[in-house]
Amino acid sequence: MGPLAEHERERLSYKDYCRWTDDGRWELIDGVEYDMSPAPSRIHQKLSGELFVSIYNALKDKQCDVYAAPFDVRLSDYAEASDEEIFTVVQPDIVVVCNESKLDERGCLGAPDLIIEILSPYTAAKDLKIKRDLYEKYGVGEYWLVHPTDKTIMVYCLRQDKEYAKAEIYSGKDILESKVIEGLKITLIDLFGVPPEPASSKH
């Protein structure tokens, strides 16, 4: 059985989430289910794969692990929350966790150090607003939003006051260096390809 029908809706928990048996992919945000279909596009999957490999290689000598979707991240106000007390479960495109105590066989319980979401027409509104606020609330150290069409990456970093600073935008020939994962650098040309030269004007 999948998520509840509209007229049956209530605040759902991770316990409910674990009971769903349909083949779709779902997320829970504050007890509300979100359908993640349709499947990601080819360019989405290509970027996800290239980012995963780059991050995996950068983490080889570090006490951090990287995971690609589908991978459940359970977010709660309590460190030892039971399944019935967890109302938010997300499946980011890429997750980096440096605190091994947050990992178990079901995924991650608590805020990862880095989350990356690759935007699509179906998820853009959720990723840009709902998830940004969500990750800030639960203390995700760094949040990257990858724009495949614009070939840019928007980066939010958590300040000491536990709020995200204004987003930094990386594009063109920029090199993105993580502020929370030492030594993690992404060269945008390697990820997106060489940006086109601006057209010369004729006089």
JSON list of C-alpha atoms in Angstrom, two decimals:
[
{"chain": "A", "resi": 1, "resn": "MET", "atom": "CA", "xyz": [0.00, 0.00, 0.00]},
{"chain": "A", "resi": 2, "resn": "GLY", "atom": "CA", "xyz": [1.31, 3.46, -0.89]},
{"chain": "A", "resi": 3, "resn": "PRO", "atom": "CA", "xyz": [0.79, 6.83, 0.82]},
{"chain": "A", "resi": 4, "resn": "LEU", "atom": "CA", "xyz": [-2.64, 7.75, 2.08]},
{"chain": "A", "resi": 5, "resn": "ALA", "atom": "CA", "xyz": [-5.28, 9.21, -0.22]},
{"chain": "A", "resi": 6, "resn": "GLU", "atom": "CA", "xyz": [-6.12, 12.92, 0.11]},
{"chain": "A", "resi": 7, "resn": "HIS", "atom": "CA", "xyz": [-9.16, 12.33, 2.34]},
{"chain": "A", "resi": 8, "resn": "GLU", "atom": "CA", "xyz": [-7.17, 10.00, 4.63]},
{"chain": "A", "resi": 9, "resn": "ARG", "atom": "CA", "xyz": [-4.25, 12.35, 5.21]},
{"chain": "A", "resi": 10, "resn": "GLU", "atom": "CA", "xyz": [-2.81, 12.95, 8.65]},
{"chain": "A", "resi": 11, "resn": "ARG", "atom": "CA", "xyz": [0.65, 13.73, 9.98]},
{"chain": "A", "resi": 12, "resn": "LEU", "atom": "CA", "xyz": [2.66, 10.75, 8.85]},
{"chain": "A", "resi": 13, "resn": "SER", "atom": "CA", "xyz": [5.72, 9.35, 10.62]},
{"chain": "A", "resi": 14, "resn": "TYR", "atom": "CA", "xyz": [8.76, 7.35, 9.58]},
{"chain": "A", "resi": 15, "resn": "LYS", "atom": "CA", "xyz": [6.92, 4.28, 10.88]},
{"chain": "A", "resi": 16, "resn": "ASP", "atom": "CA", "xyz": [4.20, 4.88, 8.27]},
{"chain": "A", "resi": 17, "resn": "TYR", "atom": "CA", "xyz": [6.84, 5.54, 5.62]},
{"chain": "A", "resi": 18, "resn": "CYS", "atom": "CA", "xyz": [8.43, 2.14, 6.27]},
{"chain": "A", "resi": 19, "resn": "ARG", "atom": "CA", "xyz": [5.09, 0.41, 5.68]},
{"chain": "A", "resi": 20, "resn": "TRP", "atom": "CA", "xyz": [4.64, 1.71, 2.13]},
{"chain": "A", "resi": 21, "resn": "THR", "atom": "CA", "xyz": [5.15, -1.05, -0.37]},
{"chain": "A", "resi": 22, "resn": "ASP", "atom": "CA", "xyz": [4.57, 0.57, -3.78]},
{"chain": "A", "resi": 23, "resn": "ASP", "atom": "CA", "xyz": [7.44, 1.04, -6.24]},
{"chain": "A", "resi": 24, "resn": "GLY", "atom": "CA", "xyz": [7.48, 4.84, -6.16]},
{"chain": "A", "resi": 25, "resn": "ARG", "atom": "CA", "xyz": [9.93, 7.09, -4.34]},
{"chain": "A", "resi": 26, "resn": "TRP", "atom": "CA", "xyz": [8.57, 9.34, -1.63]},
{"chain": "A", "resi": 27, "resn": "GLU", "atom": "CA", "xyz": [9.78, 11.86, 0.92]},
{"chain": "A", "resi": 28, "resn": "LEU", "atom": "CA", "xyz": [8.16, 13.04, 4.15]},
{"chain": "A", "resi": 29, "resn": "ILE", "atom": "CA", "xyz": [8.50, 16.65, 5.23]},
{"chain": "A", "resi": 30, "resn": "ASP", "atom": "CA", "xyz": [6.90, 17.50, 8.56]},
{"chain": "A", "resi": 31, "resn": "GLY", "atom": "CA", "xyz": [4.51, 14.59, 8.19]},
{"chain": "A", "resi": 32, "resn": "VAL", "atom": "CA", "xyz": [3.42, 15.41, 4.61]},
{"chain": "A", "resi": 33, "resn": "GLU", "atom": "CA", "xyz": [4.30, 13.03, 1.79]},
{"chain": "A", "resi": 34, "resn": "TYR", "atom": "CA", "xyz": [5.90, 14.22, -1.47]},
{"chain": "A", "resi": 35, "resn": "ASP", "atom": "CA", "xyz": [5.99, 12.11, -4.62]},
{"chain": "A", "resi": 36, "resn": "MET", "atom": "CA", "xyz": [9.45, 12.11, -6.22]},
{"chain": "A", "resi": 37, "resn": "SER", "atom": "CA", "xyz": [8.36, 10.77, -9.61]},
{"chain": "A", "resi": 38, "resn": "PRO", "atom": "CA", "xyz": [9.03, 10.89, -12.51]},
{"chain": "A", "resi": 39, "resn": "ALA", "atom": "CA", "xyz": [12.52, 9.40, -12.62]},
{"chain": "A", "resi": 40, "resn": "PRO", "atom": "CA", "xyz": [15.41, 11.89, -12.89]},
{"chain": "A", "resi": 41, "resn": "SER", "atom": "CA", "xyz": [16.55, 12.97, -16.35]},
{"chain": "A", "resi": 42, "resn": "ARG", "atom": "CA", "xyz": [19.69, 11.67, -18.04]},
{"chain": "A", "resi": 43, "resn": "ILE", "atom": "CA", "xyz": [21.65, 14.90, -17.39]},
{"chain": "A", "resi": 44, "resn": "HIS", "atom": "CA", "xyz": [20.55, 14.80, -13.75]},
{"chain": "A", "resi": 45, "resn": "GLN", "atom": "CA", "xyz": [21.94, 11.29, -13.39]},
{"chain": "A", "resi": 46, "resn": "LYS", "atom": "CA", "xyz": [25.14, 12.20, -15.25]},
{"chain": "A", "resi": 47, "resn": "LEU", "atom": "CA", "xyz": [25.83, 15.15, -12.94]},
{"chain": "A", "resi": 48, "resn": "SER", "atom": "CA", "xyz": [24.99, 13.08, -9.88]},
{"chain": "A", "resi": 49, "resn": "GLY", "atom": "CA", "xyz": [27.43, 10.39, -10.93]},
{"chain": "A", "resi": 50, "resn": "GLU", "atom": "CA", "xyz": [30.25, 12.81, -11.67]},
{"chain": "A", "resi": 51, "resn": "LEU", "atom": "CA", "xyz": [29.75, 14.68, -8.39]},
{"chain": "A", "resi": 52, "resn": "PHE", "atom": "CA", "xyz": [29.66, 11.41, -6.45]},
{"chain": "A", "resi": 53, "resn": "VAL", "atom": "CA", "xyz": [32.94, 10.21, -7.96]},
{"chain": "A", "resi": 54, "resn": "SER", "atom": "CA", "xyz": [34.67, 13.56, -7.34]},
{"chain": "A", "resi": 55, "resn": "ILE", "atom": "CA", "xyz": [33.51, 13.66, -3.73]},
{"chain": "A", "resi": 56, "resn": "TYR", "atom": "CA", "xyz": [34.31, 9.98, -3.13]},
{"chain": "A", "resi": 57, "resn": "ASN", "atom": "CA", "xyz": [37.87, 10.53, -4.33]},
{"chain": "A", "resi": 58, "resn": "ALA", "atom": "CA", "xyz": [38.25, 13.66, -2.17]},
{"chain": "A", "resi": 59, "resn": "LEU", "atom": "CA", "xyz": [37.13, 11.78, 0.94]},
{"chain": "A", "resi": 60, "resn": "LYS", "atom": "CA", "xyz": [39.45, 8.78, 0.67]},
{"chain": "A", "resi": 61, "resn": "ASP", "atom": "CA", "xyz": [41.73, 9.94, 3.51]},
{"chain": "A", "resi": 62, "resn": "LYS", "atom": "CA", "xyz": [38.94, 11.48, 5.63]},
{"chain": "A", "resi": 63, "resn": "GLN", "atom": "CA", "xyz": [36.51, 10.16, 8.23]},
{"chain": "A", "resi": 64, "resn": "CYS", "atom": "CA", "xyz": [33.53, 10.98, 6.02]},
{"chain": "A", "resi": 65, "resn": "ASP", "atom": "CA", "xyz": [31.23, 8.91, 3.82]},
{"chain": "A", "resi": 66, "resn": "VAL", "atom": "CA", "xyz": [29.32, 9.92, 0.70]},
{"chain": "A", "resi": 67, "resn": "TYR", "atom": "CA", "xyz": [26.02, 8.38, -0.39]},
{"chain": "A", "resi": 68, "resn": "ALA", "atom": "CA", "xyz": [23.84, 8.82, -3.47]},
{"chain": "A", "resi": 69, "resn": "ALA", "atom": "CA", "xyz": [20.05, 8.56, -3.68]},
{"chain": "A", "resi": 70, "resn": "PRO", "atom": "CA", "xyz": [18.08, 6.59, -2.81]},
{"chain": "A", "resi": 71, "resn": "PHE", "atom": "CA", "xyz": [19.40, 7.07, 0.73]},
{"chain": "A", "resi": 72, "resn": "ASP", "atom": "CA", "xyz": [17.11, 7.98, 3.62]},
{"chain": "A", "resi": 73, "resn": "VAL", "atom": "CA", "xyz": [18.01, 10.95, 5.82]},
{"chain": "A", "resi": 74, "resn": "ARG", "atom": "CA", "xyz": [15.77, 11.09, 8.92]},
{"chain": "A", "resi": 75, "resn": "LEU", "atom": "CA", "xyz": [15.55, 14.52, 10.54]},
{"chain": "A", "resi": 76, "resn": "SER", "atom": "CA", "xyz": [14.15, 15.00, 14.02]},
{"chain": "A", "resi": 77, "resn": "ASP", "atom": "CA", "xyz": [14.32, 17.34, 17.00]},
{"chain": "A", "resi": 78, "resn": "TYR", "atom": "CA", "xyz": [15.50, 14.41, 19.11]},
{"chain": "A", "resi": 79, "resn": "ALA", "atom": "CA", "xyz": [18.80, 12.55, 18.70]},
{"chain": "A", "resi": 80, "resn": "GLU", "atom": "CA", "xyz": [17.26, 9.28, 19.88]},
{"chain": "A", "resi": 81, "resn": "ALA", "atom": "CA", "xyz": [13.84, 9.71, 18.27]},
{"chain": "A", "resi": 82, "resn": "SER", "atom": "CA", "xyz": [11.74, 6.61, 17.71]},
{"chain": "A", "resi": 83, "resn": "ASP", "atom": "CA", "xyz": [10.21, 5.84, 14.31]},
{"chain": "A", "resi": 84, "resn": "GLU", "atom": "CA", "xyz": [6.89, 7.26, 15.54]},
{"chain": "A", "resi": 85, "resn": "GLU", "atom": "CA", "xyz": [8.58, 10.55, 16.51]},
{"chain": "A", "resi": 86, "resn": "ILE", "atom": "CA", "xyz": [10.27, 11.15, 13.14]},
{"chain": "A", "resi": 87, "resn": "PHE", "atom": "CA", "xyz": [8.13, 13.12, 10.69]},
{"chain": "A", "resi": 88, "resn": "THR", "atom": "CA", "xyz": [10.76, 14.10, 8.10]},
{"chain": "A", "resi": 89, "resn": "VAL", "atom": "CA", "xyz": [12.56, 11.67, 5.79]},
{"chain": "A", "resi": 90, "resn": "VAL", "atom": "CA", "xyz": [14.29, 13.00, 2.68]},
{"chain": "A", "resi": 91, "resn": "GLN", "atom": "CA", "xyz": [16.31, 11.41, -0.10]},
{"chain": "A", "resi": 92, "resn": "PRO", "atom": "CA", "xyz": [18.82, 14.02, -1.27]},
{"chain": "A", "resi": 93, "resn": "ASP", "atom": "CA", "xyz": [20.74, 13.37, -4.48]},
{"chain": "A", "resi": 94, "resn": "ILE", "atom": "CA", "xyz": [24.06, 13.27, -2.59]},
{"chain": "A", "resi": 95, "resn": "VAL", "atom": "CA", "xyz": [24.84, 13.23, 1.13]},
{"chain": "A", "resi": 96, "resn": "VAL", "atom": "CA", "xyz": [28.15, 13.50, 3.02]},
{"chain": "A", "resi": 97, "resn": "VAL", "atom": "CA", "xyz": [28.22, 12.37, 6.66]},
{"chain": "A", "resi": 98, "resn": "CYS", "atom": "CA", "xyz": [31.33, 12.78, 8.82]},
{"chain": "A", "resi": 99, "resn": "ASN", "atom": "CA", "xyz": [29.81, 11.64, 12.12]},
{"chain": "A", "resi": 100, "resn": "GLU", "atom": "CA", "xyz": [29.66, 7.84, 12.01]},
{"chain": "A", "resi": 101, "resn": "SER", "atom": "CA", "xyz": [27.29, 7.71, 14.99]},
{"chain": "A", "resi": 102, "resn": "LYS", "atom": "CA", "xyz": [24.53, 9.14, 12.75]},
{"chain": "A", "resi": 103, "resn": "LEU", "atom": "CA", "xyz": [24.71, 6.19, 10.35]},
{"chain": "A", "resi": 104, "resn": "ASP", "atom": "CA", "xyz": [22.84, 2.92, 10.62]},
{"chain": "A", "resi": 105, "resn": "GLU", "atom": "CA", "xyz": [21.55, 0.25, 8.27]},
{"chain": "A", "resi": 106, "resn": "ARG", "atom": "CA", "xyz": [18.55, 2.41, 7.35]},
{"chain": "A", "resi": 107, "resn": "GLY", "atom": "CA", "xyz": [20.53, 5.51, 6.38]},
{"chain": "A", "resi": 108, "resn": "CYS", "atom": "CA", "xyz": [21.31, 8.62, 8.40]},
{"chain": "A", "resi": 109, "resn": "LEU", "atom": "CA", "xyz": [19.57, 9.85, 11.56]},
{"chain": "A", "resi": 110, "resn": "GLY", "atom": "CA", "xyz": [20.46, 13.50, 12.03]},
{"chain": "A", "resi": 111, "resn": "ALA", "atom": "CA", "xyz": [21.84, 16.31, 9.90]},
{"chain": "A", "resi": 112, "resn": "PRO", "atom": "CA", "xyz": [24.51, 15.39, 7.32]},
{"chain": "A", "resi": 113, "resn": "ASP", "atom": "CA", "xyz": [27.51, 17.70, 6.94]},
{"chain": "A", "resi": 114, "resn": "LEU", "atom": "CA", "xyz": [26.76, 18.32, 3.25]},
{"chain": "A", "resi": 115, "resn": "ILE", "atom": "CA", "xyz": [23.65, 17.83, 1.13]},
{"chain": "A", "resi": 116, "resn": "ILE", "atom": "CA", "xyz": [23.50, 18.27, -2.64]},
{"chain": "A", "resi": 117, "resn": "GLU", "atom": "CA", "xyz": [20.28, 18.53, -4.62]},
{"chain": "A", "resi": 118, "resn": "ILE", "atom": "CA", "xyz": [20.23, 18.64, -8.44]},
{"chain": "A", "resi": 119, "resn": "LEU", "atom": "CA", "xyz": [17.30, 20.74, -9.62]},
{"chain": "A", "resi": 120, "resn": "SER", "atom": "CA", "xyz": [14.66, 19.49, -12.02]},
{"chain": "A", "resi": 121, "resn": "PRO", "atom": "CA", "xyz": [11.39, 21.08, -13.19]},
{"chain": "A", "resi": 122, "resn": "TYR", "atom": "CA", "xyz": [9.54, 18.73, -10.82]},
{"chain": "A", "resi": 123, "resn": "THR", "atom": "CA", "xyz": [11.55, 19.44, -7.66]},
{"chain": "A", "resi": 124, "resn": "ALA", "atom": "CA", "xyz": [12.84, 23.01, -8.10]},
{"chain": "A", "resi": 125, "resn": "ALA", "atom": "CA", "xyz": [10.26, 24.76, -5.91]},
{"chain": "A", "resi": 126, "resn": "LYS", "atom": "CA", "xyz": [10.67, 22.21, -3.12]},
{"chain": "A", "resi": 127, "resn": "ASP", "atom": "CA", "xyz": [14.48, 22.23, -3.27]},
{"chain": "A", "resi": 128, "resn": "LEU", "atom": "CA", "xyz": [14.80, 26.01, -3.44]},
{"chain": "A", "resi": 129, "resn": "LYS", "atom": "CA", "xyz": [12.46, 26.88, -0.58]},
{"chain": "A", "resi": 130, "resn": "ILE", "atom": "CA", "xyz": [11.05, 23.99, 1.44]},
{"chain": "A", "resi": 131, "resn": "LYS", "atom": "CA", "xyz": [14.25, 21.97, 1.63]},
{"chain": "A", "resi": 132, "resn": "ARG", "atom": "CA", "xyz": [16.46, 25.01, 2.10]},
{"chain": "A", "resi": 133, "resn": "ASP", "atom": "CA", "xyz": [14.46, 25.98, 5.17]},
{"chain": "A", "resi": 134, "resn": "LEU", "atom": "CA", "xyz": [14.37, 22.37, 6.33]},
{"chain": "A", "resi": 135, "resn": "TYR", "atom": "CA", "xyz": [18.13, 21.87, 6.11]},
{"chain": "A", "resi": 136, "resn": "GLU", "atom": "CA", "xyz": [18.75, 25.18, 7.87]},
{"chain": "A", "resi": 137, "resn": "LYS", "atom": "CA", "xyz": [16.37, 24.21, 10.67]},
{"chain": "A", "resi": 138, "resn": "TYR", "atom": "CA", "xyz": [18.07, 20.89, 11.32]},
{"chain": "A", "resi": 139, "resn": "GLY", "atom": "CA", "xyz": [21.64, 22.18, 10.99]},
{"chain": "A", "resi": 140, "resn": "VAL", "atom": "CA", "xyz": [22.95, 20.82, 7.69]},
{"chain": "A", "resi": 141, "resn": "GLY", "atom": "CA", "xyz": [26.37, 22.50, 7.47]},
{"chain": "A", "resi": 142, "resn": "GLU", "atom": "CA", "xyz": [26.37, 23.10, 3.74]},
{"chain": "A", "resi": 143, "resn": "TYR", "atom": "CA", "xyz": [23.67, 22.85, 1.07]},
{"chain": "A", "resi": 144, "resn": "TRP", "atom": "CA", "xyz": [24.50, 22.83, -2.65]},
{"chain": "A", "resi": 145, "resn": "LEU", "atom": "CA", "xyz": [21.83, 23.41, -5.31]},
{"chain": "A", "resi": 146, "resn": "VAL", "atom": "CA", "xyz": [23.02, 22.34, -8.75]},
{"chain": "A", "resi": 147, "resn": "HIS", "atom": "CA", "xyz": [21.32, 23.99, -11.76]},
{"chain": "A", "resi": 148, "resn": "PRO", "atom": "CA", "xyz": [21.89, 21.71, -14.80]},
{"chain": "A", "resi": 149, "resn": "THR", "atom": "CA", "xyz": [20.47, 24.17, -17.35]},
{"chain": "A", "resi": 150, "resn": "ASP", "atom": "CA", "xyz": [22.21, 27.30, -16.04]},
{"chain": "A", "resi": 151, "resn": "LYS", "atom": "CA", "xyz": [25.37, 25.29, -15.24]},
{"chain": "A", "resi": 152, "resn": "THR", "atom": "CA", "xyz": [25.67, 26.95, -11.87]},
{"chain": "A", "resi": 153, "resn": "ILE", "atom": "CA", "xyz": [25.87, 25.80, -8.24]},
{"chain": "A", "resi": 154, "resn": "MET", "atom": "CA", "xyz": [24.25, 27.76, -5.42]},
{"chain": "A", "resi": 155, "resn": "VAL", "atom": "CA", "xyz": [25.88, 27.17, -2.01]},
{"chain": "A", "resi": 156, "resn": "TYR", "atom": "CA", "xyz": [24.36, 27.87, 1.41]},
{"chain": "A", "resi": 157, "resn": "CYS", "atom": "CA", "xyz": [26.65, 27.66, 4.47]},
{"chain": "A", "resi": 158, "resn": "LEU", "atom": "CA", "xyz": [25.46, 27.55, 8.05]},
{"chain": "A", "resi": 159, "resn": "ARG", "atom": "CA", "xyz": [26.69, 30.47, 10.15]},
{"chain": "A", "resi": 160, "resn": "GLN", "atom": "CA", "xyz": [27.44, 30.43, 13.87]},
{"chain": "A", "resi": 161, "resn": "ASP", "atom": "CA", "xyz": [23.93, 31.76, 14.53]},
{"chain": "A", "resi": 162, "resn": "LYS", "atom": "CA", "xyz": [22.57, 28.54, 12.93]},
{"chain": "A", "resi": 163, "resn": "GLU", "atom": "CA", "xyz": [21.13, 30.35, 9.93]},
{"chain": "A", "resi": 164, "resn": "TYR", "atom": "CA", "xyz": [22.29, 30.11, 6.33]},
{"chain": "A", "resi": 165, "resn": "ALA", "atom": "CA", "xyz": [24.37, 32.94, 4.97]},
{"chain": "A", "resi": 166, "resn": "LYS", "atom": "CA", "xyz": [23.38, 34.49, 1.66]},
{"chain": "A", "resi": 167, "resn": "ALA", "atom": "CA", "xyz": [23.92, 31.98, -1.13]},
{"chain": "A", "resi": 168, "resn": "GLU", "atom": "CA", "xyz": [27.17, 32.04, -3.07]},
{"chain": "A", "resi": 169, "resn": "ILE", "atom": "CA", "xyz": [26.84, 31.37, -6.80]},
{"chain": "A", "resi": 170, "resn": "TYR", "atom": "CA", "xyz": [29.51, 29.46, -8.75]},
{"chain": "A", "resi": 171, "resn": "SER", "atom": "CA", "xyz": [29.59, 29.30, -12.55]},
{"chain": "A", "resi": 172, "resn": "GLY", "atom": "CA", "xyz": [31.88, 29.34, -15.60]},
{"chain": "A", "resi": 173, "resn": "LYS", "atom": "CA", "xyz": [35.48, 28.59, -14.66]},
{"chain": "A", "resi": 174, "resn": "ASP", "atom": "CA", "xyz": [34.94, 28.85, -10.90]},
{"chain": "A", "resi": 175, "resn": "ILE", "atom": "CA", "xyz": [36.29, 26.31, -8.43]},
{"chain": "A", "resi": 176, "resn": "LEU", "atom": "CA", "xyz": [33.89, 25.52, -5.62]},
{"chain": "A", "resi": 177, "resn": "GLU", "atom": "CA", "xyz": [35.70, 24.74, -2.37]},
{"chain": "A", "resi": 178, "resn": "SER", "atom": "CA", "xyz": [33.61, 23.36, 0.48]},
{"chain": "A", "resi": 179, "resn": "LYS", "atom": "CA", "xyz": [33.75, 25.23, 3.76]},
{"chain": "A", "resi": 180, "resn": "VAL", "atom": "CA", "xyz": [32.71, 22.19, 5.81]},
{"chain": "A", "resi": 181, "resn": "ILE", "atom": "CA", "xyz": [34.61, 19.34, 4.10]},
{"chain": "A", "resi": 182, "resn": "GLU", "atom": "CA", "xyz": [38.31, 20.19, 4.06]},
{"chain": "A", "resi": 183, "resn": "GLY", "atom": "CA", "xyz": [39.97, 19.53, 0.71]},
{"chain": "A", "resi": 184, "resn": "LEU", "atom": "CA", "xyz": [36.73, 19.07, -1.24]},
{"chain": "A", "resi": 185, "resn": "LYS", "atom": "CA", "xyz": [36.91, 21.10, -4.44]},
{"chain": "A", "resi": 186, "resn": "ILE", "atom": "CA", "xyz": [34.76, 20.96, -7.56]},
{"chain": "A", "resi": 187, "resn": "THR", "atom": "CA", "xyz": [35.97, 22.56, -10.79]},
{"chain": "A", "resi": 188, "resn": "LEU", "atom": "CA", "xyz": [32.84, 23.60, -12.63]},
{"chain": "A", "resi": 189, "resn": "ILE", "atom": "CA", "xyz": [34.41, 23.20, -16.08]},
{"chain": "A", "resi": 190, "resn": "ASP", "atom": "CA", "xyz": [35.10, 19.55, -15.26]},
{"chain": "A", "resi": 191, "resn": "LEU", "atom": "CA", "xyz": [31.51, 19.10, -14.13]},
{"chain": "A", "resi": 192, "resn": "PHE", "atom": "CA", "xyz": [29.59, 21.07, -16.75]},
{"chain": "A", "resi": 193, "resn": "GLY", "atom": "CA", "xyz": [32.08, 21.33, -19.62]},
{"chain": "A", "resi": 194, "resn": "VAL", "atom": "CA", "xyz": [33.76, 24.39, -21.08]},
{"chain": "A", "resi": 195, "resn": "PRO", "atom": "CA", "xyz": [31.36, 27.37, -21.11]},
{"chain": "A", "resi": 196, "resn": "PRO", "atom": "CA", "xyz": [30.72, 28.86, -24.56]},
{"chain": "A", "resi": 197, "resn": "GLU", "atom": "CA", "xyz": [32.65, 31.97, -25.51]},
{"chain": "A", "resi": 198, "resn": "PRO", "atom": "CA", "xyz": [30.50, 35.12, -25.74]},
{"chain": "A", "resi": 199, "resn": "ALA", "atom": "CA", "xyz": [29.57, 35.99, -29.31]},
{"chain": "A", "resi": 200, "resn": "SER", "atom": "CA", "xyz": [31.75, 38.75, -30.75]},
{"chain": "A", "resi": 201, "resn": "SER", "atom": "CA", "xyz": [29.93, 41.86, -31.89]},
{"chain": "A", "resi": 202, "resn": "LYS", "atom": "CA", "xyz": [30.20, 43.04, -35.47]},
{"chain": "A", "resi": 203, "resn": "HIS", "atom": "CA", "xyz": [30.80, 46.70, -36.27]}
]
